[in-house]
Amino acid sequence: AMPSDVENHGHAIWTPFGNAAKTTGRTHGVEAVLRQNVVNSEYYRKLCRSATGTVDGEGMDFMSLVDEIYELVDHVEPWMSGNARGASTGFCILFRFCEKELSDKEIWHLLRHGDSPYIRAIGFLYVRYVKNGRELLRWCEEFFDDAEKFSPSPGGKEVTMGTYVRDLLLEQHYFETIFPRIPEVARREMVQRIKDLGYSDRGLGCGGQGGTRRNDSSNGRPQSVKHSLSMQVGRKAHGGGGGGGDRPRDDRDRHRDRRDDRDGRPRGRDDARYRDRSRSRDRDRRRSRSRERDSYKPYRRDDKYDKYDKYDRRY
């Protein structure tokens, strides 16, 4: 496959759709559309490619993947920024780590790495996705006061590593994707522990930068990965939060005006006058029906009802 013309922050990326790389079949808690974007990308296939050039599921070893993060990753959002909407380089490497099932020693190597904060951030994302909710404090608590600064978004606000880690634990949403759910009992214990250590028990969103995603919308819901995928393939996503389900207000107004024109109903200030006229017509109809019922006489044949004449004098 040939490299794409699109660039990922100065580095050529591979075409976003190819034949899916071989996987273990496990989701690792990664949302479906994001996962499909990862395993179908040529960059992920490159990570899986062995020295002989075959995609055999082994690919780059652990230290080579760490070097990839150091050389290429400059943000930890799940999707590439700009007009290219494939899975980001960082999340492709993160999913590769998930597939390789890192040992505890390798995880600690990521979390305590001194060369790049993005190596550490991807390590914390690995813990958030893979580890059981009851184990999260064991892996993360010692980093709550970590003062190293970095920007989770390309050109975004800088946050401390401690703020980033706490936000991963307190928030269910991460930019435009969703984390695996933490069991409620474990979540309460974790939140209480964070409060006891003197930190806020409320997440800020977006890795501690604040907000729910890059482009906030009025409904306050994170943009769905379906919408992110739809931007890439050029079609409307179906029913996703932030995925184009709500029409712009101007479109809704035009639709209402067309509907009103079809009904012959006046708009705007005349609505109240229209309702009054409608009530008046309804009253007239009820009165007319009442008069018709009062004047109604049932049809009778004389030869059949002669014996009842004495009862019919009222007619």
Coordinates of C-alpha atoms in Angstrom, one line a residue:
A1 CA 0.0 0.0 0.0
M2 CA 1.2 3.5 -0.7
P3 CA 1.2 6.3 1.9
S4 CA -1.6 8.7 1.8
D5 CA -1.2 12.4 0.9
V6 CA -2.8 13.3 4.2
E7 CA -0.3 14.1 6.9
N8 CA -0.6 13.4 10.7
H9 CA 1.0 16.4 12.3
G10 CA 3.9 16.4 9.8
H11 CA 4.2 12.7 9.5
A12 CA 2.8 10.8 6.5
I13 CA 0.1 8.4 7.5
W14 CA -1.1 5.2 5.8
T15 CA -4.4 5.0 3.9
P16 CA -7.2 4.7 6.4
F17 CA -8.9 1.7 4.9
G18 CA -7.3 -1.6 3.9
N19 CA -7.7 -5.2 4.6
A20 CA -8.2 -5.7 8.4
A21 CA -5.2 -6.8 10.3
K22 CA -5.4 -10.1 12.2
T23 CA -6.5 -9.6 15.8
T24 CA -7.3 -11.8 18.8
G25 CA -11.0 -10.9 18.4
R26 CA -11.2 -9.1 21.8
T27 CA -12.5 -5.6 21.9
H28 CA -10.4 -4.5 24.9
G29 CA -13.2 -2.1 25.8
V30 CA -12.5 0.1 22.7
E31 CA -15.7 1.3 21.0
A32 CA -16.7 -0.6 17.9
V33 CA -16.2 2.0 15.1
L34 CA -13.0 3.3 16.5
R35 CA -11.7 -0.3 16.8
Q36 CA -12.7 -1.0 13.2
N37 CA -10.9 2.2 12.0
V38 CA -7.7 1.0 13.9
V39 CA -7.6 -2.5 12.6
N40 CA -8.4 -1.5 9.0
S41 CA -5.8 1.2 8.8
E42 CA -2.5 0.6 7.0
Y43 CA -0.6 2.1 9.8
Y44 CA -1.9 -0.6 12.2
R45 CA -1.0 -3.2 9.6
K46 CA 2.5 -1.7 9.6
L47 CA 2.7 -2.2 13.3
C48 CA 1.7 -5.8 12.9
R49 CA 4.1 -6.5 10.0
S50 CA 7.0 -8.8 10.8
A51 CA 10.6 -8.4 9.6
T52 CA 9.8 -10.6 6.7
G53 CA 7.0 -8.3 5.5
T54 CA 4.1 -10.5 6.4
V55 CA 1.2 -9.4 8.7
D56 CA 1.4 -12.4 11.0
G57 CA 0.1 -10.9 14.3
E58 CA 3.6 -10.5 15.9
G59 CA 4.9 -7.3 14.3
M60 CA 6.9 -4.7 16.3
D61 CA 8.1 -5.7 19.7
F62 CA 7.4 -3.6 22.8
M63 CA 10.4 -1.4 22.7
S64 CA 9.9 -0.6 19.0
L65 CA 6.3 0.5 19.8
V66 CA 7.6 2.8 22.5
D67 CA 10.1 4.3 20.0
E68 CA 7.1 4.8 17.6
I69 CA 5.3 6.9 20.3
Y70 CA 8.5 8.9 21.0
E71 CA 9.0 9.7 17.3
L72 CA 5.4 10.2 16.0
V73 CA 2.8 10.8 18.8
D74 CA 2.2 14.4 19.8
H75 CA -1.4 14.1 21.2
V76 CA -3.5 11.4 22.8
E77 CA -6.9 12.0 21.3
P78 CA -8.6 8.9 19.7
W79 CA -9.1 10.5 16.3
M80 CA -6.7 12.4 14.0
S81 CA -7.2 16.2 14.0
G82 CA -8.2 18.3 11.0
N83 CA -10.0 16.9 8.0
A84 CA -8.5 13.4 8.2
R85 CA -10.8 11.4 10.5
G86 CA -8.9 8.1 10.9
A87 CA -7.8 6.7 14.2
S88 CA -4.9 8.6 15.6
T89 CA -1.4 7.2 15.7
G90 CA -1.4 7.1 19.5
F91 CA -4.6 4.9 19.6
C92 CA -3.3 2.6 16.9
I93 CA -0.2 1.9 19.1
L94 CA -2.5 1.7 22.2
F95 CA -4.6 -1.0 20.6
R96 CA -1.5 -2.8 19.6
F97 CA -0.4 -2.8 23.2
C98 CA -3.8 -4.2 24.2
E99 CA -3.4 -7.0 21.6
K100 CA 0.0 -7.9 23.0
E101 CA -1.2 -8.1 26.6
L102 CA 1.6 -6.2 28.4
S103 CA 3.2 -7.6 31.5
D104 CA 3.2 -5.6 34.7
K105 CA 6.9 -4.7 34.2
E106 CA 6.1 -3.3 30.7
I107 CA 3.2 -1.3 32.1
W108 CA 5.3 0.3 34.8
H109 CA 7.9 1.0 32.2
L110 CA 5.3 3.1 30.3
L111 CA 3.9 4.9 33.4
R112 CA 7.4 5.9 34.7
H113 CA 9.0 6.7 31.3
G114 CA 11.2 9.8 31.4
D115 CA 11.6 10.7 27.8
S116 CA 8.0 11.7 26.6
P117 CA 4.8 12.5 28.5
Y118 CA 2.9 10.9 25.6
I119 CA 4.5 7.5 26.3
R120 CA 3.2 7.8 29.9
A121 CA -0.2 9.0 28.8
I122 CA -0.7 6.0 26.5
G123 CA 0.4 3.8 29.4
F124 CA -2.4 5.3 31.6
L125 CA -4.9 4.9 28.8
Y126 CA -3.8 1.2 28.6
V127 CA -4.5 0.8 32.3
R128 CA -7.9 2.5 32.0
Y129 CA -9.0 0.3 29.1
V130 CA -7.5 -3.1 30.2
K131 CA -7.3 -3.2 34.0
N132 CA -10.3 -4.1 36.2
G133 CA -11.9 -1.1 37.8
R134 CA -10.9 -2.4 41.3
E135 CA -7.3 -2.3 40.3
L136 CA -7.2 1.3 38.9
L137 CA -6.1 2.9 42.2
R138 CA -3.2 0.5 42.6
W139 CA -1.9 1.6 39.2
C140 CA -2.7 5.3 39.3
E141 CA -2.8 6.7 42.9
E142 CA 0.9 7.4 43.1
F143 CA 0.6 9.7 40.1
F144 CA -2.2 11.9 41.3
D145 CA 0.2 14.7 42.2
D146 CA 2.5 14.3 39.2
A147 CA 3.5 17.8 38.0
E148 CA 4.8 17.0 34.5
K149 CA 2.9 19.1 32.0
F150 CA 1.8 18.2 28.5
S151 CA -1.1 18.8 26.1
P152 CA -3.5 15.9 25.4
S153 CA -4.8 17.7 22.3
P154 CA -2.7 19.0 19.4
G155 CA -2.0 22.7 20.3
G156 CA -4.5 22.4 23.2
K157 CA -4.3 23.5 26.8
E158 CA -1.5 22.1 28.9
V159 CA -2.4 20.0 32.0
T160 CA -0.4 18.2 34.6
M161 CA 0.0 14.5 34.4
G162 CA -1.8 14.2 37.7
T163 CA -4.8 16.1 36.5
Y164 CA -4.9 13.9 33.4
V165 CA -4.8 10.7 35.3
R166 CA -7.5 11.7 37.8
D167 CA -9.7 12.8 34.8
L168 CA -9.3 9.4 33.2
L169 CA -10.7 7.8 36.4
L170 CA -13.5 10.3 37.0
E171 CA -14.9 10.6 33.5
Q172 CA -16.8 8.0 31.4
H173 CA -16.2 9.9 28.2
Y174 CA -12.9 10.7 26.6
F175 CA -13.0 13.2 23.8
E176 CA -15.1 11.5 21.1
T177 CA -15.2 8.0 22.5
I178 CA -16.3 6.2 25.7
F179 CA -14.3 4.3 28.3
P180 CA -15.3 0.9 29.7
R181 CA -17.6 1.2 32.6
I182 CA -16.2 1.0 36.1
P183 CA -18.3 -1.1 38.5
E184 CA -20.3 1.2 40.7
V185 CA -18.9 0.0 44.1
A186 CA -15.3 0.4 42.8
R187 CA -16.1 3.8 41.3
R188 CA -17.5 5.1 44.7
E189 CA -14.4 3.8 46.6
M190 CA -12.2 5.5 44.0
V191 CA -14.0 8.8 44.1
Q192 CA -13.9 8.8 47.9
R193 CA -10.2 8.1 47.9
I194 CA -9.6 11.0 45.5
K195 CA -11.6 13.3 47.8
D196 CA -9.7 12.1 50.9
L197 CA -6.4 13.0 49.2
G198 CA -7.7 16.6 48.8
Y199 CA -8.6 16.6 45.1
S200 CA -11.9 17.4 43.4
D201 CA -14.1 14.5 42.8
R202 CA -15.5 16.0 39.6
G203 CA -13.9 15.3 36.2
L204 CA -13.1 18.2 33.9
G205 CA -13.4 16.2 30.6
C206 CA -11.0 15.9 27.6
G207 CA -8.2 14.6 29.7
G208 CA -8.4 17.5 32.3
Q209 CA -8.6 20.3 29.7
G210 CA -12.3 20.8 30.3
G211 CA -15.3 20.3 28.1
T212 CA -16.7 17.1 26.5
R213 CA -14.9 17.2 23.1
R214 CA -13.1 19.6 20.8
N215 CA -16.3 21.0 19.3
D216 CA -18.9 21.3 22.1
S217 CA -22.6 21.2 21.0
S218 CA -25.8 22.4 22.8
N219 CA -26.8 18.9 23.9
G220 CA -23.5 18.5 25.9
R221 CA -23.0 14.9 24.6
P222 CA -19.6 13.8 23.2
Q223 CA -19.5 13.4 19.5
S224 CA -20.0 9.8 18.6
V225 CA -17.4 7.8 16.8
K226 CA -20.2 7.0 14.2
H227 CA -20.2 10.7 13.4
S228 CA -16.4 10.7 13.2
L229 CA -16.4 7.8 10.8
S230 CA -19.2 9.4 8.7
M231 CA -17.0 12.5 8.2
Q232 CA -14.4 10.2 6.7
V233 CA -16.6 8.1 4.4
G234 CA -18.8 11.1 3.4
R235 CA -22.2 10.0 4.6
K236 CA -24.5 10.8 7.5
A237 CA -24.2 8.7 10.6
H238 CA -27.4 7.1 12.0
G239 CA -28.7 8.4 15.3
G240 CA -25.4 9.1 17.1
G241 CA -25.1 11.7 19.8
G242 CA -23.6 14.7 18.0
G243 CA -23.7 12.7 14.8
G244 CA -26.0 14.9 12.8
G245 CA -29.3 13.7 14.4
D246 CA -30.4 17.2 15.3
R247 CA -31.3 19.5 12.4
P248 CA -30.1 23.1 12.6
R249 CA -32.7 25.5 13.9
D250 CA -33.0 27.3 10.5
D251 CA -33.9 24.0 8.9
R252 CA -36.5 23.2 11.6
D253 CA -38.1 26.6 11.1
R254 CA -38.3 26.2 7.3
H255 CA -39.8 22.7 7.8
R256 CA -42.4 24.2 10.2
D257 CA -43.3 27.0 7.8
R258 CA -43.8 24.5 4.9
R259 CA -46.0 22.4 7.2
D260 CA -48.1 25.5 8.1
D261 CA -48.4 26.5 4.5
R262 CA -49.9 23.1 3.7
D263 CA -52.3 23.3 6.5
G264 CA -53.4 26.7 5.5
R265 CA -52.5 27.9 9.0
P266 CA -51.2 31.4 9.6
R267 CA -47.9 31.8 11.4
G268 CA -46.3 34.0 14.0
R269 CA -48.6 36.5 15.8
D270 CA -51.7 35.2 14.0
D271 CA -51.5 31.9 15.8
A272 CA -53.7 33.0 18.8
R273 CA -56.3 34.4 16.4
Y274 CA -56.3 31.2 14.4
R275 CA -56.9 29.2 17.6
D276 CA -59.8 31.4 18.6
R277 CA -61.5 30.9 15.2
S278 CA -60.9 27.1 15.5
R279 CA -62.7 27.0 18.8
S280 CA -65.6 29.0 17.4
R281 CA -65.9 26.6 14.5
D282 CA -65.9 23.7 16.9
R283 CA -68.7 25.2 19.0
D284 CA -70.8 25.8 15.8
R285 CA -70.3 22.2 14.8
R286 CA -71.4 20.9 18.2
R287 CA -74.5 23.0 18.2
S288 CA -75.5 22.0 14.7
R289 CA -75.1 18.3 15.6
S290 CA -77.3 18.8 18.7
R291 CA -80.1 20.4 16.7
E292 CA -80.0 17.6 14.2
R293 CA -80.3 15.0 17.0
D294 CA -83.3 16.9 18.5
S295 CA -85.2 17.0 15.1
Y296 CA -84.4 13.4 14.2
K297 CA -87.5 11.0 13.7
P298 CA -86.9 7.3 13.1
Y299 CA -88.3 5.8 9.9
R300 CA -91.5 3.7 10.5
R301 CA -93.6 1.7 8.1
D302 CA -97.4 2.2 8.9
D303 CA -98.3 -1.4 8.1
K304 CA -95.7 -2.7 10.6
Y305 CA -96.2 -0.2 13.4
D306 CA -100.0 0.5 13.4
K307 CA -100.4 -1.2 16.7
Y308 CA -97.9 1.2 18.3
D309 CA -99.7 4.3 17.1
K310 CA -100.8 5.2 20.5
Y311 CA -97.1 5.5 21.5
D312 CA -96.2 7.6 18.5
R313 CA -98.4 10.6 19.1
R314 CA -95.5 12.6 20.1
Y315 CA -94.3 12.5 16.5

